[in-house]
Amino acid sequence: MFRNFKLVPNVIFGRGCFEQLDEIIKKQRKNDDSWVVFVTDDVFQDKPLEKRLPLHDNDMLLWVNVDDEPKTQYVDELTLEVKAARSTLPCDVIGIGGGSSMDLAKSISLMLTNEGSSTLYQGWDLIKNPAVCHMAVPTLSGTGAEVSRTAVLTGPEKKLGLNSDYTVFDQVVLDPELILDVPKDQHFYTGMDCYIHCIESLEGTYLNEFSKSYGEKALDL
Amino acid sequence: MFRNFKLVPNVIFGRGCFEQLDEIIKKQRKNDDSWVVFVTDDVFQDKPLEKRLPLHDNDMLLWVNVDDEPKTQYVDELTLEVKAARSTLPCDVIGIGGGSSMDLAKSISLMLTNEGSSTLYQGWDLIKNPAVCHMAVPTLSGTGAEVSRTAVLTGPEKKLGLNSDYTVFDQVVLDPELILDVPKDQHFYTGMDCYIHCIESLEGTYLNEFSKSYGEKALDL
């Protein structure tokens, strides 16, 4: 039995491509009352990035605090907050920040369409329904959250991810400009390394040849 | 403006993974009357592969002849044949063969949901509606058809592809066993090369670093 890999189906990469986020989201705004949740690391509050978020009138800016690793209780609270905000589900959930912010965005998008607490879905392929469309804008490299099929959560009983093909982002926006301010030892090109970790951790087939080639290239850069 | 790349979202790779095709298709068979079209290169008629096709009672085995490059008229005829076969559209179109067979499968899946002749859609992003779910089982490597966003067709006026994000396959099944019989100068690992051609031909950004790394690895193998 070989593993059928679910990959991120849409990737945009380039210095300044964050400017295209509004246009990318537009395809999801199918009705007049369509709305988008921007799950954003609260370190960006009152920072230039806040003003650059392509918020429309009906959208929701959801600041998240990731001083601690994401907890199931926090996910459940945030999901309730999103559900309570409008009479419809959002058409898109955007995660903006590092690994924890992206994992929170993934978790919220999943919990909007899967009933009960997120603790019920910690494990392998327990998620029953596809998530709301969700996209990632990483501002920190090397986390791998933008390409992985899990969203790591700490629960009352266990620290375990919502691990599912549905967890994978529908779109990733990779803009090197957004990570200019991170410490020097966190190079953007370790982002390529994520692909290795992601794929190698899943299976030891020839697919590793793909991932190894990324690794070799990452070392070159 | 950077290009937003549409990638094949599901990939399975491994010696003998063709055996898992039935299970992979199963997810598309949502109703009792769901049916699948197997667009298959007619060189496999009466060959062992024919018996291995996971055909269900209601499915359609559509042999295609690719002695010549695919023509718009041929696509239109095949599409009509599929439409006429049942009262509903198929839930999945599987392309089995080399580049031409895969391009025919792509074209049929697109023309089932886009009205009129395929000549109307030869060009860049002229396709209006998403295709029927379509999957590729390449039996020949190096064509690139399994990962590209085009389906090259020769029409009465021009030779030009149905070039669209909707053209990209939803699933690719890469089984090295299926291509054991091709001439020795067509190595499977040139399959990796396809990724390069596909991506490099589209844009000259850093994404080329991904594709170059595939190329370097392909040379190693």
PDB file of C-alpha atoms in Angstrom, chain A residues 1-17 20 23-24 27 165 171-172 174 176 189 192 195 203 205-207 209-210 212-214 216-217 220-221, chain B residues 1-17 20 23-24 27 165 171-172 174 176 189 192 195 203 205-207 209-210 212-214 216-217 220-221:
ATOM      1  CA  MET A   1       0.000   0.000   0.000  1.00  0.00           C
ATOM      2  CA  PHE A   2       1.397   3.326  -1.070  1.00  0.00           C
ATOM      3  CA  ARG A   3       0.350   6.624   0.378  1.00  0.00           C
ATOM      4  CA  ASN A   4      -1.694   8.994  -1.751  1.00  0.00           C
ATOM      5  CA  PHE A   5      -0.144  12.374  -1.017  1.00  0.00           C
ATOM      6  CA  LYS A   6      -2.378  15.416  -0.674  1.00  0.00           C
ATOM      7  CA  LEU A   7      -0.405  18.485  -1.745  1.00  0.00           C
ATOM      8  CA  VAL A   8      -1.188  22.196  -1.525  1.00  0.00           C
ATOM      9  CA  PRO A   9      -2.896  22.723  -4.898  1.00  0.00           C
ATOM     10  CA  ASN A  10      -2.163  26.453  -5.332  1.00  0.00           C
ATOM     11  CA  VAL A  11       1.121  28.190  -4.623  1.00  0.00           C
ATOM     12  CA  ILE A  12       2.185  31.745  -5.375  1.00  0.00           C
ATOM     13  CA  PHE A  13       5.762  32.781  -4.641  1.00  0.00           C
ATOM     14  CA  GLY A  14       7.528  36.099  -5.168  1.00  0.00           C
ATOM     15  CA  ARG A  15       8.777  39.245  -3.513  1.00  0.00           C
ATOM     16  CA  GLY A  16       5.703  41.408  -2.972  1.00  0.00           C
ATOM     17  CA  CYS A  17       3.133  38.791  -4.012  1.00  0.00           C
ATOM     18  CA  GLN A  20      -2.122  39.819  -4.846  1.00  0.00           C
ATOM     19  CA  GLU A  23      -7.350  39.095  -5.914  1.00  0.00           C
ATOM     20  CA  ILE A  24      -6.647  35.502  -4.886  1.00  0.00           C
ATOM     21  CA  LYS A  27     -12.575  33.868  -6.276  1.00  0.00           C
ATOM     22  CA  ASP A 165      -5.968  15.470   4.052  1.00  0.00           C
ATOM     23  CA  GLN A 171      -3.555  28.039  -1.179  1.00  0.00           C
ATOM     24  CA  VAL A 172      -0.184  29.208   0.094  1.00  0.00           C
ATOM     25  CA  LEU A 174       4.931  32.835  -0.102  1.00  0.00           C
ATOM     26  CA  PRO A 176       9.832  36.722   1.156  1.00  0.00           C
ATOM     27  CA  TYR A 189      15.080  29.243   2.256  1.00  0.00           C
ATOM     28  CA  MET A 192      12.194  24.569   1.112  1.00  0.00           C
ATOM     29  CA  TYR A 195       8.856  20.066   2.007  1.00  0.00           C
ATOM     30  CA  GLU A 203       6.810   7.504   3.799  1.00  0.00           C
ATOM     31  CA  THR A 205       9.488   5.561  -1.011  1.00  0.00           C
ATOM     32  CA  TYR A 206      11.135   7.044  -4.047  1.00  0.00           C
ATOM     33  CA  LEU A 207       9.209  10.216  -3.282  1.00  0.00           C
ATOM     34  CA  GLU A 209      14.132  11.463  -4.089  1.00  0.00           C
ATOM     35  CA  PHE A 210      11.959  14.482  -4.709  1.00  0.00           C
ATOM     36  CA  LYS A 212      16.072  15.019  -1.012  1.00  0.00           C
ATOM     37  CA  SER A 213      16.521  17.097  -4.116  1.00  0.00           C
ATOM     38  CA  TYR A 214      14.810  19.974  -2.347  1.00  0.00           C
ATOM     39  CA  GLU A 216      20.232  19.542  -1.540  1.00  0.00           C
ATOM     40  CA  LYS A 217      19.055  22.682  -3.268  1.00  0.00           C
ATOM     41  CA  ASP A 220      23.084  25.322  -1.988  1.00  0.00           C
ATOM     42  CA  LEU A 221      21.116  28.523  -1.522  1.00  0.00           C
TER      43      LEU A 221
ATOM     44  CA  MET B   1       2.413  40.220 -10.860  1.00  0.00           C
ATOM     45  CA  PHE B   2       3.427  36.718  -9.899  1.00  0.00           C
ATOM     46  CA  ARG B   3       1.817  33.604 -11.228  1.00  0.00           C
ATOM     47  CA  ASN B   4      -0.389  31.538  -8.933  1.00  0.00           C
ATOM     48  CA  PHE B   5       0.609  27.970  -9.762  1.00  0.00           C
ATOM     49  CA  LYS B   6      -2.064  25.278  -9.906  1.00  0.00           C
ATOM     50  CA  LEU B   7      -0.466  21.955  -8.984  1.00  0.00           C
ATOM     51  CA  VAL B   8      -1.789  18.406  -9.116  1.00  0.00           C
ATOM     52  CA  PRO B   9      -3.266  18.093  -5.609  1.00  0.00           C
ATOM     53  CA  ASN B  10      -3.036  14.304  -5.229  1.00  0.00           C
ATOM     54  CA  VAL B  11      -0.109  12.112  -6.202  1.00  0.00           C
ATOM     55  CA  ILE B  12       0.489   8.436  -5.525  1.00  0.00           C
ATOM     56  CA  PHE B  13       3.803   6.903  -6.527  1.00  0.00           C
ATOM     57  CA  GLY B  14       5.126   3.392  -6.141  1.00  0.00           C
ATOM     58  CA  ARG B  15       5.781   0.105  -7.891  1.00  0.00           C
ATOM     59  CA  GLY B  16       2.404  -1.590  -8.172  1.00  0.00           C
ATOM     60  CA  CYS B  17       0.312   1.356  -6.939  1.00  0.00           C
ATOM     61  CA  GLN B  20      -4.945   1.061  -5.671  1.00  0.00           C
ATOM     62  CA  GLU B  23      -9.904   2.524  -4.179  1.00  0.00           C
ATOM     63  CA  ILE B  24      -8.795   5.995  -5.280  1.00  0.00           C
ATOM     64  CA  LYS B  27     -14.280   8.429  -3.425  1.00  0.00           C
ATOM     65  CA  ASP B 165      -6.013  25.770 -14.302  1.00  0.00           C
ATOM     66  CA  GLN B 171      -4.984  12.962  -9.247  1.00  0.00           C
ATOM     67  CA  VAL B 172      -1.929  11.326 -10.783  1.00  0.00           C
ATOM     68  CA  LEU B 174       2.608   6.992 -11.011  1.00  0.00           C
ATOM     69  CA  PRO B 176       6.793   2.454 -12.643  1.00  0.00           C
ATOM     70  CA  TYR B 189      12.949   9.142 -14.177  1.00  0.00           C
ATOM     71  CA  MET B 192      10.865  14.176 -12.866  1.00  0.00           C
ATOM     72  CA  TYR B 195       8.133  19.089 -13.527  1.00  0.00           C
ATOM     73  CA  GLU B 203       7.780  31.807 -15.168  1.00  0.00           C
ATOM     74  CA  THR B 205      11.051  33.258 -10.567  1.00  0.00           C
ATOM     75  CA  TYR B 206      12.732  31.525  -7.686  1.00  0.00           C
ATOM     76  CA  LEU B 207      10.319  28.686  -8.233  1.00  0.00           C
ATOM     77  CA  GLU B 209      15.054  26.709  -7.883  1.00  0.00           C
ATOM     78  CA  PHE B 210      12.528  24.025  -7.067  1.00  0.00           C
ATOM     79  CA  LYS B 212      16.192  22.948 -11.109  1.00  0.00           C
ATOM     80  CA  SER B 213      16.608  20.804  -8.050  1.00  0.00           C
ATOM     81  CA  TYR B 214      14.354  18.202  -9.654  1.00  0.00           C
ATOM     82  CA  GLU B 216      19.711  17.890 -10.916  1.00  0.00           C
ATOM     83  CA  LYS B 217      18.262  14.920  -9.094  1.00  0.00           C
ATOM     84  CA  ASP B 220      21.754  11.751 -10.681  1.00  0.00           C
ATOM     85  CA  LEU B 221      19.319   8.888 -10.939  1.00  0.00           C
TER      86      LEU B 221
END
